[in-house]
């Protein structure tokens, strides 16, 4: 629970700094391949984009391997895979927005994603990758739509790639998370009598983070 509190405090602090010191001249490239491909999500998060172009991220593969809020729920991750690639968009954004994006992606304190830095056109860019990729997870239909709608409008994405993505099995029932590993680690080290309570605790932690994810006390003050 302390990690959630610290994450949310840091989240609001990053929002406040963005308002007070936007530092619009300090910018960085960010590679998006998940929900951030959607203009609606960028508007929701108040992320301003100065420049955008389609990009292919080499030696990675698109997996829904980032554990989500529900049972068997997964978000997209650009996992390492030699010879494969992930299609997406490169955004030029403020450094101050990039710091906020870290909180939206659960990098500080929650340790959901790792932040990977590479170079494009001789300039650094970054993207997010699951810290603990898991197999067998499924996206929601809404989340999958963010990707497929974007890919249909990107010339660099082969039609067969989009068609294969459209065939992805989606999560049809949103059941509470019943697995530990994010907020309760190494369940086996705890006495078995505590396991039901710890699983219950993990479930409520996921529900709390979901409720707080795109909400901010001061974020509405940010002008894009």
PDB file of N, CA and C in Angstrom, residues 18 21-29 48 50 91-99 126:
ATOM      1  N   UNK A  18       4.797  20.101 -14.001  1.00  0.00           N
ATOM      2  CA  UNK A  18       4.460  20.358 -15.412  1.00  0.00           C
ATOM      3  C   UNK A  18       3.711  21.689 -15.546  1.00  0.00           C
ATOM      4  N   UNK A  21       6.541  24.528 -14.232  1.00  0.00           N
ATOM      5  CA  UNK A  21       7.726  24.613 -15.096  1.00  0.00           C
ATOM      6  C   UNK A  21       7.587  23.646 -16.264  1.00  0.00           C
ATOM      7  N   UNK A  22       6.820  24.016 -17.293  1.00  0.00           N
ATOM      8  CA  UNK A  22       6.642  23.101 -18.422  1.00  0.00           C
ATOM      9  C   UNK A  22       7.921  22.833 -19.212  1.00  0.00           C
ATOM     10  N   UNK A  23       8.851  23.809 -19.211  1.00  0.00           N
ATOM     11  CA  UNK A  23      10.139  23.637 -19.912  1.00  0.00           C
ATOM     12  C   UNK A  23       9.920  23.114 -21.332  1.00  0.00           C
ATOM     13  N   UNK A  24       9.144  23.865 -22.093  1.00  0.00           N
ATOM     14  CA  UNK A  24       8.743  23.411 -23.429  1.00  0.00           C
ATOM     15  C   UNK A  24       9.908  23.267 -24.405  1.00  0.00           C
ATOM     16  N   UNK A  25      11.044  23.852 -24.101  1.00  0.00           N
ATOM     17  CA  UNK A  25      12.203  23.739 -24.984  1.00  0.00           C
ATOM     18  C   UNK A  25      12.989  22.454 -24.760  1.00  0.00           C
ATOM     19  N   UNK A  26      12.669  21.723 -23.702  1.00  0.00           N
ATOM     20  CA  UNK A  26      13.343  20.458 -23.402  1.00  0.00           C
ATOM     21  C   UNK A  26      12.437  19.313 -23.830  1.00  0.00           C
ATOM     22  N   UNK A  27      12.847  18.603 -24.883  1.00  0.00           N
ATOM     23  CA  UNK A  27      11.974  17.604 -25.487  1.00  0.00           C
ATOM     24  C   UNK A  27      12.690  16.271 -25.688  1.00  0.00           C
ATOM     25  N   UNK A  28      11.888  15.227 -25.850  1.00  0.00           N
ATOM     26  CA  UNK A  28      12.437  13.894 -26.030  1.00  0.00           C
ATOM     27  C   UNK A  28      11.467  13.088 -26.890  1.00  0.00           C
ATOM     28  N   UNK A  29      12.001  12.114 -27.647  1.00  0.00           N
ATOM     29  CA  UNK A  29      11.161  11.235 -28.455  1.00  0.00           C
ATOM     30  C   UNK A  29      10.669  10.053 -27.608  1.00  0.00           C
ATOM     31  N   UNK A  48       1.069  16.804 -24.950  1.00  0.00           N
ATOM     32  CA  UNK A  48       1.202  17.555 -26.198  1.00  0.00           C
ATOM     33  C   UNK A  48       2.291  16.954 -27.076  1.00  0.00           C
ATOM     34  N   UNK A  50       4.731  17.554 -30.424  1.00  0.00           N
ATOM     35  CA  UNK A  50       5.295  18.536 -31.343  1.00  0.00           C
ATOM     36  C   UNK A  50       5.541  17.954 -32.730  1.00  0.00           C
ATOM     37  N   UNK A  91       6.706  10.015 -30.967  1.00  0.00           N
ATOM     38  CA  UNK A  91       6.198  11.326 -30.580  1.00  0.00           C
ATOM     39  C   UNK A  91       7.334  12.160 -30.005  1.00  0.00           C
ATOM     40  N   UNK A  92       7.417  13.412 -30.416  1.00  0.00           N
ATOM     41  CA  UNK A  92       8.323  14.354 -29.774  1.00  0.00           C
ATOM     42  C   UNK A  92       7.511  15.106 -28.725  1.00  0.00           C
ATOM     43  N   UNK A  93       7.847  14.903 -27.455  1.00  0.00           N
ATOM     44  CA  UNK A  93       7.080  15.490 -26.356  1.00  0.00           C
ATOM     45  C   UNK A  93       8.005  16.215 -25.383  1.00  0.00           C
ATOM     46  N   UNK A  94       7.427  16.986 -24.511  1.00  0.00           N
ATOM     47  CA  UNK A  94       8.210  17.655 -23.472  1.00  0.00           C
ATOM     48  C   UNK A  94       8.825  16.633 -22.513  1.00  0.00           C
ATOM     49  N   UNK A  95      10.001  16.958 -21.994  1.00  0.00           N
ATOM     50  CA  UNK A  95      10.603  16.139 -20.955  1.00  0.00           C
ATOM     51  C   UNK A  95       9.690  16.081 -19.732  1.00  0.00           C
ATOM     52  N   UNK A  96       9.034  17.204 -19.435  1.00  0.00           N
ATOM     53  CA  UNK A  96       8.133  17.245 -18.281  1.00  0.00           C
ATOM     54  C   UNK A  96       6.930  16.333 -18.488  1.00  0.00           C
ATOM     55  N   UNK A  97       6.491  16.174 -19.733  1.00  0.00           N
ATOM     56  CA  UNK A  97       5.412  15.232 -20.017  1.00  0.00           C
ATOM     57  C   UNK A  97       5.912  13.789 -19.974  1.00  0.00           C
ATOM     58  N   UNK A  98       7.170  13.598 -20.381  1.00  0.00           N
ATOM     59  CA  UNK A  98       7.753  12.254 -20.313  1.00  0.00           C
ATOM     60  C   UNK A  98       7.826  11.765 -18.868  1.00  0.00           C
ATOM     61  N   UNK A  99       8.130  12.683 -17.942  1.00  0.00           N
ATOM     62  CA  UNK A  99       8.167  12.303 -16.525  1.00  0.00           C
ATOM     63  C   UNK A  99       6.778  11.937 -16.025  1.00  0.00           C
ATOM     64  N   UNK A 126      12.702   6.729 -26.033  1.00  0.00           N
ATOM     65  CA  UNK A 126      12.454   5.694 -25.043  1.00  0.00           C
ATOM     66  C   UNK A 126      11.109   5.018 -25.302  1.00  0.00           C
TER      67      UNK A 126
END
